[in-house]
Short mmCIF file of C-alpha atoms in Angstrom, two decimals:
data_model
loop_
_atom_site.label_atom_id
_atom_site.label_comp_id
_atom_site.label_asym_id
_atom_site.label_seq_id
_atom_site.Cartn_x
_atom_site.Cartn_y
_atom_site.Cartn_z
CA MET A 1 0.00 0.00 0.00
CA THR A 2 1.44 3.37 -0.97
CA ILE A 3 1.16 6.52 1.05
CA ASN A 4 -1.42 7.95 -1.34
CA GLN A 5 -3.67 4.93 -1.05
CA ARG A 6 -4.27 5.37 2.69
CA PRO A 7 -6.31 8.62 2.55
CA ARG A 8 -8.32 7.19 -0.31
CA ARG A 9 -9.09 4.06 1.71
CA ASP A 10 -9.95 6.20 4.74
CA GLN A 11 -12.28 8.28 2.61
CA GLN A 12 -13.87 5.16 1.19
CA GLY A 13 -14.26 3.76 4.70
CA GLN A 14 -15.92 6.99 5.83
CA ASP A 15 -18.29 7.03 2.86
CA HIS A 16 -19.09 3.42 3.49
CA LEU A 17 -19.73 4.04 7.20
CA GLU A 18 -21.86 7.09 6.38
CA LEU A 19 -24.00 5.06 4.04
CA LEU A 20 -24.47 2.26 6.60
CA SER A 21 -25.34 4.79 9.31
CA ALA A 22 -27.92 6.50 7.11
CA TYR A 23 -29.32 3.13 6.02
CA LEU A 24 -29.80 2.26 9.67
CA ASP A 25 -32.06 5.31 10.01
CA SER A 26 -33.78 4.73 6.65
CA GLU A 27 -32.38 8.06 5.48
CA VAL A 28 -31.11 6.82 2.12
CA SER A 29 -32.48 6.98 -1.39
CA ALA A 30 -34.04 3.90 -3.01
CA GLU A 31 -30.93 3.43 -5.13
CA GLU A 32 -28.63 3.62 -2.08
CA GLN A 33 -30.86 1.26 -0.17
CA SER A 34 -30.73 -1.45 -2.82
CA ARG A 35 -26.95 -1.02 -3.10
CA VAL A 36 -26.44 -1.43 0.66
CA GLU A 37 -28.76 -4.42 0.83
CA LEU A 38 -26.92 -6.13 -2.00
CA ARG A 39 -23.59 -5.62 -0.24
CA LEU A 40 -24.98 -6.80 3.09
CA HIS A 41 -26.16 -9.94 1.36
CA ASN A 42 -22.69 -10.70 -0.02
CA ASP A 43 -20.30 -9.33 2.62
CA THR A 44 -20.30 -10.86 6.12
CA THR A 45 -17.82 -8.33 7.54
CA LEU A 46 -20.19 -5.59 6.47
CA VAL A 47 -22.96 -7.39 8.30
CA ASP A 48 -20.86 -7.42 11.47
CA GLU A 49 -20.15 -3.73 11.12
CA PHE A 50 -23.78 -2.96 10.57
CA GLU A 51 -24.77 -4.93 13.67
CA GLU A 52 -22.22 -3.06 15.75
CA LEU A 53 -23.70 0.22 14.63
CA GLN A 54 -27.16 -1.08 15.45
CA SER A 55 -26.01 -2.07 18.94
CA THR A 56 -24.41 1.33 19.50
CA CYS A 57 -27.62 3.10 18.53
CA ALA A 58 -29.60 0.77 20.78
CA ALA A 59 -27.31 1.61 23.69
CA LEU A 60 -27.77 5.31 23.01
CA ARG A 61 -31.54 4.95 22.97
CA GLU A 62 -31.33 3.18 26.29
CA LEU A 63 -29.84 6.22 27.94
CA ALA A 64 -32.24 7.37 30.61
CA TRP A 65 -34.09 10.62 30.19
CA VAL A 66 -33.26 12.89 33.07
CA THR A 67 -36.12 14.33 35.06
CA PRO A 68 -35.84 18.15 35.24
CA PRO A 69 -35.07 19.29 38.79
CA ARG A 70 -37.77 21.97 38.69
CA SER A 71 -40.37 23.62 36.54
CA PHE A 72 -39.16 26.14 33.99
CA THR A 73 -42.42 28.01 33.56
CA LEU A 74 -41.91 31.74 33.34
CA ASP A 75 -42.92 34.22 35.96
CA ALA A 76 -44.49 37.47 34.78
CA SER A 77 -42.02 39.54 36.79
CA THR A 78 -39.06 37.65 35.27
CA VAL A 79 -40.30 38.32 31.78
CA ARG A 80 -41.21 41.98 32.28
CA LEU A 81 -37.86 42.91 33.82
CA PRO A 82 -35.83 42.61 30.62
CA LYS A 83 -38.40 44.69 28.75
CA THR A 84 -38.01 47.51 31.26
CA ARG A 85 -34.28 47.10 31.01
CA SER A 86 -34.51 47.29 27.26
CA LEU A 87 -36.56 50.49 27.37
CA LEU A 88 -34.12 51.93 29.88
CA TRP A 89 -31.25 51.23 27.55
CA MET A 90 -33.08 52.74 24.64
CA ARG A 91 -33.91 55.85 26.63
CA PHE A 92 -30.38 56.39 27.87
CA GLY A 93 -29.04 55.34 24.52
CA GLY A 94 -31.14 58.03 22.85
CA VAL A 95 -29.94 60.71 25.23
CA PHE A 96 -26.38 59.56 24.81
CA ALA A 97 -26.71 59.55 21.03
CA THR A 98 -28.17 63.07 21.02
CA LEU A 99 -25.39 64.39 23.24
CA LEU A 100 -22.76 62.71 21.13
CA VAL A 101 -24.12 64.13 17.91
CA ALA A 102 -24.46 67.61 19.44
CA ALA A 103 -20.92 67.44 20.81
CA THR A 104 -19.58 66.30 17.44
CA PHE A 105 -21.40 69.09 15.67
CA MET A 106 -20.23 71.80 18.06
CA THR A 107 -16.65 70.57 18.15
CA MET A 108 -16.53 70.42 14.42
CA PHE A 109 -17.80 73.94 13.88
CA SER A 110 -15.69 75.39 16.64
CA MET A 111 -12.68 73.79 14.96
CA THR A 112 -13.49 75.20 11.56
CA ASP A 113 -14.20 78.68 12.96
CA GLY A 114 -11.20 78.56 15.25
CA THR A 115 -8.90 77.59 12.42
CA SER A 116 -9.52 80.77 10.50
CA ASN A 117 -9.38 82.99 13.55
CA ILE A 118 -6.67 81.27 15.48
CA ALA A 119 -4.04 83.91 14.89
CA SER A 120 -6.21 86.75 16.01
CA ALA A 121 -7.98 84.82 18.75
CA THR A 122 -4.83 83.93 20.61
CA PRO A 123 -3.69 87.42 21.51
CA GLN A 124 -7.14 88.30 22.72
CA THR A 125 -7.09 85.52 25.24
CA GLY A 126 -3.55 86.41 26.15
CA ASN A 127 -3.13 82.94 27.56
CA PRO A 128 0.53 81.96 27.75
CA ASN A 129 -0.45 78.30 27.70
CA THR A 130 -1.54 78.40 24.09
CA PHE A 131 0.43 76.92 21.26
CA LEU A 132 2.91 79.73 21.58
CA SER A 133 3.94 78.84 25.09
CA PRO A 134 6.83 76.53 24.10
CA VAL A 135 8.43 79.48 22.41
CA SER A 136 8.50 81.57 25.54
CA GLU A 137 9.65 78.59 27.59
CA VAL A 138 12.49 77.56 25.33
CA ALA A 139 13.68 80.74 23.85
CA LEU A 140 13.26 83.46 26.32
CA PRO A 141 14.46 82.77 29.80
CA PRO A 142 18.12 83.72 29.50
CA VAL A 143 17.81 86.86 27.45
CA ALA A 144 14.20 87.83 27.58
CA ALA A 145 14.25 87.92 31.36
CA GLU A 146 17.26 90.16 31.10
CA GLU A 147 15.48 92.34 28.63
CA GLU A 148 12.41 92.49 30.85
CA GLU A 149 14.50 93.77 33.68
CA SER A 150 16.30 96.30 31.58
CA VAL A 151 13.16 97.63 29.89
CA PRO A 152 10.68 99.23 32.25
CA MET A 153 7.03 98.28 31.85
CA ASP A 154 6.07 101.78 30.91
CA GLU A 155 8.57 101.81 28.14
CA ALA A 156 7.47 98.44 26.93
CA GLY A 157 3.91 99.60 26.99
CA SER A 158 4.74 102.72 25.06
CA THR A 159 6.71 100.62 22.63
CA PHE A 160 3.63 98.53 21.95
CA ARG A 161 1.46 101.52 21.62
CA GLU A 162 3.62 102.62 18.74
CA SER A 163 1.94 100.56 16.15
CA GLY A 164 4.39 101.52 13.45
CA GLU A 165 7.26 99.97 15.34
CA ILE A 166 5.41 96.77 16.00
CA GLY A 167 4.85 96.36 12.32
CA ALA A 168 8.45 97.16 11.59
CA VAL A 169 9.75 94.58 14.03
CA ALA A 170 7.24 91.77 13.75
CA PHE A 171 7.14 91.72 10.01
CA PRO A 172 10.85 90.92 9.52
CA THR A 173 10.45 88.07 11.99
CA ALA A 174 7.93 86.46 9.67
CA SER A 175 10.28 87.01 6.79
CA ILE A 176 13.09 85.19 8.59
CA ALA A 177 10.86 82.31 9.54
CA SER A 178 9.57 81.49 6.10
CA PRO A 179 11.69 82.87 3.34
CA GLU A 180 10.10 80.54 0.80
CA ARG A 181 6.81 82.33 1.39
CA LYS A 182 8.32 85.59 0.28
CA PRO A 183 5.94 86.09 -2.69
CA ARG A 184 3.22 86.90 -0.19
CA ASP A 185 2.46 90.52 0.06
CA GLU A 186 2.32 92.54 3.21
CA SER A 187 -1.37 92.10 3.69
CA GLU A 188 -0.86 88.36 4.10
CA SER A 189 1.79 88.88 6.74
CA ILE A 190 -0.06 91.43 8.72
CA PRO A 191 -2.11 88.92 10.71
CA SER A 192 1.14 87.77 12.28
CA GLN A 193 1.41 91.10 14.04
CA PRO A 194 -0.88 90.22 16.90
CA LEU A 195 1.36 87.26 17.64
CA SER A 196 4.02 89.58 18.97
CA PRO A 197 2.11 90.77 22.02
CA ALA A 198 1.14 87.17 22.73
CA THR A 199 4.74 86.17 22.92
CA GLY A 200 5.21 88.97 25.43
CA PRO A 201 8.91 88.95 26.08
CA ILE A 202 9.63 88.12 22.46
CA GLY A 203 7.79 91.16 21.41
CA GLN A 204 9.66 93.21 23.90
CA GLY A 205 12.96 91.72 22.92
CA ALA A 206 12.22 92.22 19.29
CA ALA A 207 10.91 95.69 19.94
CA SER A 208 14.15 96.66 21.57
CA GLY A 209 15.80 95.83 18.29
CA LYS A 210 18.77 94.15 19.97
CA THR A 211 18.13 90.55 19.11
CA THR A 212 17.63 91.12 15.43
CA ALA A 213 20.48 93.60 15.22
CA GLN A 214 23.11 91.28 16.80
CA PRO A 215 22.82 87.81 15.31
CA GLY A 216 25.78 86.34 17.23
CA ARG A 217 24.28 86.98 20.63
CA PRO A 218 22.18 84.49 22.59
CA GLY A 219 19.37 86.90 21.99
CA ASP A 220 19.07 85.31 18.57
CA LEU A 221 17.55 82.33 20.23
CA ALA A 222 14.61 84.51 21.02
CA VAL A 223 14.09 85.09 17.38
CA VAL A 224 14.93 81.63 16.08
CA PRO A 225 12.09 79.82 17.81
CA SER A 226 9.68 82.38 16.52
CA PRO A 227 9.48 80.52 13.20
CA GLY A 228 7.48 78.04 15.19
CA THR A 229 5.24 80.88 16.05
CA VAL A 230 5.12 82.39 12.70
CA ALA A 231 5.20 79.13 10.79
CA GLU A 232 1.85 78.29 12.31
CA ALA A 233 0.39 81.61 11.49
CA PRO A 234 0.56 81.22 7.71
CA ASP A 235 -0.81 77.68 8.05
CA ALA A 236 -3.63 79.07 10.08
CA GLN A 237 -4.34 81.43 7.24
CA GLU A 238 -4.48 78.57 4.71
CA PRO A 239 -8.24 78.09 4.70
CA ALA A 240 -8.87 81.70 3.85
CA ALA A 241 -5.98 81.85 1.40
CA THR A 242 -6.97 78.69 -0.47
CA GLY A 243 -10.61 79.61 -0.58
CA HIS A 244 -12.09 77.20 2.02
CA GLY A 245 -15.42 78.82 2.48
CA PRO A 246 -18.25 78.25 4.89
CA GLY A 247 -19.94 76.05 2.30
CA GLN A 248 -17.09 73.55 2.39
CA ASN A 249 -17.05 73.66 6.14
CA ALA A 250 -20.74 72.91 6.16
CA ILE A 251 -20.23 69.91 3.85
CA LEU A 252 -17.41 68.66 6.03
CA GLY A 253 -19.58 69.17 9.08
CA PHE A 254 -22.49 67.37 7.54
CA THR A 255 -20.29 64.43 6.60
CA LEU A 256 -18.89 64.20 10.10
CA LEU A 257 -22.39 64.45 11.47
CA ILE A 258 -23.55 61.50 9.37
CA VAL A 259 -20.48 59.49 10.37
CA GLY A 260 -21.14 60.31 14.02
CA LEU A 261 -24.76 59.24 13.68
CA LEU A 262 -23.83 55.95 12.04
CA MET A 263 -21.23 55.23 14.70
CA THR A 264 -23.75 56.00 17.42
CA ILE A 265 -26.34 53.69 15.90
CA GLY A 266 -23.74 50.94 15.51
CA GLY A 267 -22.56 51.40 19.08
CA LEU A 268 -26.09 51.25 20.42
CA GLY A 269 -26.76 48.11 18.43
CA LEU A 270 -23.62 46.52 19.83
CA LEU A 271 -24.56 47.53 23.37
CA SER A 272 -28.06 46.16 23.09
CA TRP A 273 -26.69 42.93 21.61
CA LEU A 274 -24.21 42.59 24.45
CA PHE A 275 -26.56 43.45 27.29
CA LEU A 276 -29.89 42.13 26.09
CA GLY A 277 -28.67 38.74 24.94
CA HIS A 278 -28.56 36.96 21.63
CA PRO A 279 -31.57 36.80 19.39
CA ALA A 280 -32.89 33.48 18.27
CA ARG A 281 -30.61 32.37 15.47
CA MET B 1 -52.15 18.64 19.04
CA ALA B 2 -50.55 20.73 16.32
CA ASP B 3 -53.56 23.05 16.29
CA GLU B 4 -53.40 23.39 20.03
CA GLU B 5 -49.67 24.17 19.83
CA ARG B 6 -50.29 26.79 17.15
CA ARG B 7 -52.99 28.41 19.26
CA LEU B 8 -50.64 28.55 22.25
CA VAL B 9 -47.85 30.01 20.14
CA GLU B 10 -50.15 32.72 18.78
CA ALA B 11 -51.38 33.53 22.27
CA GLY B 12 -47.76 33.70 23.44
CA GLN B 13 -46.96 36.08 20.61
CA ARG B 14 -49.68 38.36 21.92
CA GLY B 15 -47.92 38.32 25.32
CA ASP B 16 -50.04 35.66 27.01
CA ILE B 17 -47.54 34.19 29.42
CA GLU B 18 -49.91 31.53 30.68
CA ALA B 19 -50.30 30.14 27.17
CA PHE B 20 -46.54 30.18 26.71
CA ASN B 21 -46.10 28.34 30.02
CA GLN B 22 -48.21 25.53 28.63
CA LEU B 23 -45.67 25.23 25.83
CA VAL B 24 -42.90 25.25 28.44
CA GLU B 25 -44.54 22.34 30.22
CA MET B 26 -44.82 20.46 26.93
CA TYR B 27 -41.14 20.81 26.06
CA GLU B 28 -39.19 21.41 29.28
CA ARG B 29 -38.19 17.76 29.66
CA ARG B 30 -36.87 17.56 26.11
CA VAL B 31 -35.05 20.88 26.33
CA TYR B 32 -33.58 20.08 29.73
CA ASN B 33 -32.32 16.69 28.53
CA LEU B 34 -30.73 18.24 25.47
CA CYS B 35 -28.95 20.80 27.67
CA TYR B 36 -27.98 18.15 30.20
CA ARG B 37 -26.38 15.91 27.56
CA MET B 38 -24.65 18.83 25.91
CA LEU B 39 -23.34 20.48 29.07
CA GLY B 40 -22.85 17.44 31.30
CA ASP B 41 -24.11 18.81 34.61
CA ALA B 42 -27.50 19.48 36.15
CA ASP B 43 -27.00 23.10 37.26
CA SER B 44 -25.71 24.35 33.92
CA ALA B 45 -28.47 22.41 32.17
CA ALA B 46 -31.14 24.01 34.37
CA ASP B 47 -29.76 27.50 33.77
CA ALA B 48 -29.49 26.90 30.04
CA THR B 49 -33.05 25.53 29.92
CA GLN B 50 -34.42 28.56 31.76
CA ASP B 51 -32.47 30.92 29.51
CA SER B 52 -33.74 29.10 26.44
CA PHE B 53 -37.39 29.48 27.42
CA LEU B 54 -36.87 33.10 28.40
CA SER B 55 -35.19 33.81 25.08
CA ALA B 56 -37.93 31.95 23.23
CA PHE B 57 -40.63 34.05 24.88
CA ARG B 58 -38.80 37.31 24.17
CA HIS B 59 -38.26 36.43 20.53
CA LEU B 60 -41.55 34.66 19.94
CA GLN B 61 -42.56 37.37 17.47
CA ARG B 62 -39.79 36.13 15.20
CA PHE B 63 -41.28 32.65 14.97
CA ARG B 64 -42.78 32.49 11.49
CA GLY B 65 -44.49 29.12 11.62
CA GLY B 66 -43.12 25.67 10.92
CA SER B 67 -42.12 23.38 13.73
CA PHE B 68 -42.17 25.14 17.08
CA ARG B 69 -40.21 22.25 18.59
CA SER B 70 -37.39 22.70 16.08
CA TRP B 71 -37.34 26.45 16.66
CA LEU B 72 -37.21 25.96 20.42
CA LEU B 73 -34.51 23.30 20.23
CA ARG B 74 -32.50 25.58 18.01
CA ILE B 75 -32.58 28.26 20.67
CA ALA B 76 -31.60 25.68 23.28
CA THR B 77 -28.74 24.46 21.09
CA ASN B 78 -27.42 28.00 20.65
CA THR B 79 -27.71 28.61 24.38
CA CYS B 80 -25.64 25.49 25.02
CA TYR B 81 -23.03 26.62 22.51
CA ASP B 82 -22.85 29.98 24.31
CA VAL B 83 -22.30 28.23 27.64
CA LEU B 84 -19.62 25.99 26.15
CA ARG B 85 -17.89 29.00 24.60
CA SER B 86 -17.92 30.87 27.91
CA ARG B 87 -16.50 27.78 29.62
CA LYS B 88 -13.62 27.78 27.18
CA ARG B 89 -12.94 31.43 28.01
CA ARG B 90 -13.28 30.90 31.77
CA PRO B 91 -12.65 27.24 32.58
CA THR B 92 -14.36 26.16 35.80
CA ILE B 93 -14.97 22.85 37.48
CA SER B 94 -18.63 22.04 37.96
CA LEU B 95 -19.43 20.84 41.45
CA ASP B 96 -21.98 18.49 39.95
CA ALA B 97 -19.47 17.06 37.54
CA ALA B 98 -16.90 16.70 40.30
CA ARG B 99 -19.44 14.94 42.53
CA GLU B 100 -20.53 12.66 39.72
CA SER B 101 -16.99 11.74 38.83
CA GLU B 102 -16.21 10.99 42.47
CA ASP B 103 -19.04 8.60 43.23
CA GLY B 104 -19.91 7.62 39.68
CA MET B 105 -23.51 8.83 40.00
CA ILE B 106 -25.60 8.93 36.85
CA PRO B 107 -29.24 9.97 36.42
CA PHE B 108 -31.72 7.69 38.11
CA ASP B 109 -32.55 4.84 35.79
CA PRO B 110 -34.85 2.19 37.29
CA PRO B 111 -34.50 -1.42 36.18
CA ASP B 112 -36.72 -2.61 33.37
CA PRO B 113 -39.41 -5.14 34.33
CA GLY B 114 -37.94 -8.62 33.98
CA GLU B 115 -34.39 -7.28 33.91
CA SER B 116 -31.95 -9.31 36.02
CA PRO B 117 -29.64 -7.54 38.49
CA ASP B 118 -26.67 -8.41 36.28
CA GLU B 119 -28.32 -6.96 33.22
CA PHE B 120 -29.28 -3.85 35.15
CA ALA B 121 -25.72 -3.42 36.43
CA LEU B 122 -24.34 -3.88 32.92
CA ARG B 123 -26.77 -1.36 31.50
CA ARG B 124 -25.82 1.15 34.20
CA GLU B 125 -22.18 0.65 33.45
CA ARG B 126 -22.79 1.04 29.73
CA SER B 127 -24.76 4.25 30.29
CA LYS B 128 -21.96 5.70 32.39
CA VAL B 129 -19.35 4.89 29.76
CA LEU B 130 -21.57 6.24 27.00
CA GLU B 131 -22.20 9.51 28.82
CA GLU B 132 -18.49 10.03 29.24
CA ALA B 133 -17.90 9.16 25.60
CA ILE B 134 -20.63 11.56 24.46
CA ALA B 135 -19.15 14.32 26.59
CA ALA B 136 -15.79 13.72 24.92
CA LEU B 137 -17.20 14.08 21.38
CA PRO B 138 -16.65 17.28 19.40
CA GLU B 139 -19.58 19.66 19.95
CA ASP B 140 -21.04 19.35 16.46
CA GLN B 141 -20.98 15.55 16.61
CA ARG B 142 -22.35 15.59 20.16
CA ILE B 143 -25.41 17.67 19.32
CA THR B 144 -26.09 15.53 16.27
CA VAL B 145 -25.94 12.21 18.07
CA ILE B 146 -28.02 13.53 20.99
CA LEU B 147 -30.74 14.83 18.71
CA SER B 148 -30.74 11.70 16.57
CA ASP B 149 -30.10 8.72 18.82
CA VAL B 150 -31.07 10.03 22.25
CA GLN B 151 -34.01 12.24 21.26
CA GLY B 152 -35.01 10.33 18.12
CA LEU B 153 -35.40 13.27 15.73
CA SER B 154 -35.27 12.96 11.95
CA TYR B 155 -32.31 14.14 9.87
CA ASN B 156 -34.40 16.95 8.41
CA GLU B 157 -35.31 18.26 11.83
CA ILE B 158 -31.71 18.00 13.05
CA ALA B 159 -30.59 19.92 9.98
CA GLU B 160 -33.16 22.60 10.75
CA ILE B 161 -32.11 22.82 14.39
CA THR B 162 -28.38 22.92 13.76
CA GLY B 163 -28.55 24.96 10.56
CA SER B 164 -26.58 22.34 8.64
CA ASN B 165 -27.33 20.42 5.46
CA LEU B 166 -28.29 16.74 5.30
CA GLY B 167 -24.88 15.62 4.06
CA THR B 168 -23.19 17.25 7.04
CA ILE B 169 -25.65 15.63 9.42
CA LYS B 170 -25.03 12.18 7.94
CA SER B 171 -21.29 12.65 8.13
CA ARG B 172 -21.30 13.93 11.73
CA LEU B 173 -23.64 11.22 12.89
CA SER B 174 -21.68 8.38 11.32
CA ARG B 175 -18.43 9.68 12.83
CA ALA B 176 -20.00 10.05 16.26
CA ARG B 177 -21.50 6.58 16.15
CA ALA B 178 -18.20 5.08 15.05
CA ARG B 179 -16.40 6.73 17.98
CA LEU B 180 -18.98 5.57 20.49
CA ARG B 181 -18.94 2.07 19.02
CA ASP B 182 -15.17 1.93 19.43
CA VAL B 183 -15.45 3.01 23.08
CA LEU B 184 -18.10 0.40 23.86
CA LYS B 185 -16.20 -2.28 22.00
CA ALA B 186 -13.02 -1.50 23.90
CA ARG B 187 -14.90 -1.98 27.18
CA GLU B 188 -16.81 -5.00 25.86
CA LEU B 189 -20.05 -3.21 26.54
CA LEU B 190 -21.74 -3.41 23.16
CA PRO B 191 -25.27 -4.76 23.65
CA SER B 192 -25.82 -8.03 21.89
CA ARG B 193 -29.31 -7.31 20.68
CA TYR B 194 -30.88 -4.39 18.86
CA ARG B 195 -33.59 -2.86 20.94
CA HIS B 196 -35.53 0.29 20.05
CA THR B 197 -36.98 2.21 22.95
CA ASP B 198 -38.93 5.41 22.45
CA GLU B 199 -39.03 8.29 24.84
#
């Protein structure tokens, strides 16, 4: 017997056993029945095998039926409880879904509005913990603190009040930060002006004119990080510059809203499947 | 009987719990025995039976006619599969199973009239070996042999309950029978005569 003959014989044996087993239950076609009966008539080993199967089935049928330990009739309170639970889930699920959709909607629109106004909004808040804060932390301490001490507050204030100077100082900073954006005209760079007061000490340092005038000094560090500041400002202006209008924002918002709704429905379905049990399959 | 069953099902679909409980009483023995043979211990079988009837009542609106018994046994089968799956995730030792394995207790099975003590003892021994052998079968073969040879259902009904085709049922059943035959032969417990006993 070769190696390849064994699986074939096993398969034949299985087919043969399957046919005998089905014949035992009268679950064969007329053609199969006559074939099995002919073989049983001629093959004594097949008869033995068939009788063994018969005996096995007889032993299985002899297995005692177990008496249930109790009645399984349903109690009205047992049956009603899951319904209440289901309604409870639906109610809270609905509230949750509404809140989620509202939150998605508000977040989305605040993001799109905030993107276009981010440069101007930041100085108004005057919060040092905004995206500009790393600049003041990294760049300023050694020199800017020095500059703060050397420049009285009144002077600094008067310096800021001189709008012409602010423009003169802040604008070159933007030019240093992104020379490849040079083709932009002045009107594009102007929104970077309000960044200077937000940086506080940077503005003061820059306003004093010392850091930009002496590149070899550590004061340059106060200017170098400002690309981070200014590099974000042109990006923030991108939507307006590239023509992203409120219509596109609305489409984006609507898409996100639909996605949020679908995710909510899917999540609720999953929750109800998990907590309310499997349906009859 | 079929008309009465249909009437009870329709009443149950309208929320009549008393009517549904009549169906429970009709089928609780069959469902419990299926769960007991599939799960191997009385407590799990009782829980699975209760869950099956509860699930059946909750989803009764989905029953679209046909055999209510098949539909109910299908729910019971799926409940048993769920229990077996959860056991695989969190293996535990059943106290019932432990107790049974310690003292060799099997369900009460009174002697047949005219059965000698020797025959009764042999039959008890054979039942014990068979139960262990059934419990050791793969799940798909186990449910098939229980529904066919223990509960006496037709191939078509088994196919409906398990959601398999007739060819698969024949194949699973023949494999299961062959395994059980080998176990009984090895213990020299094969009965010498073919005897058909109904429920």
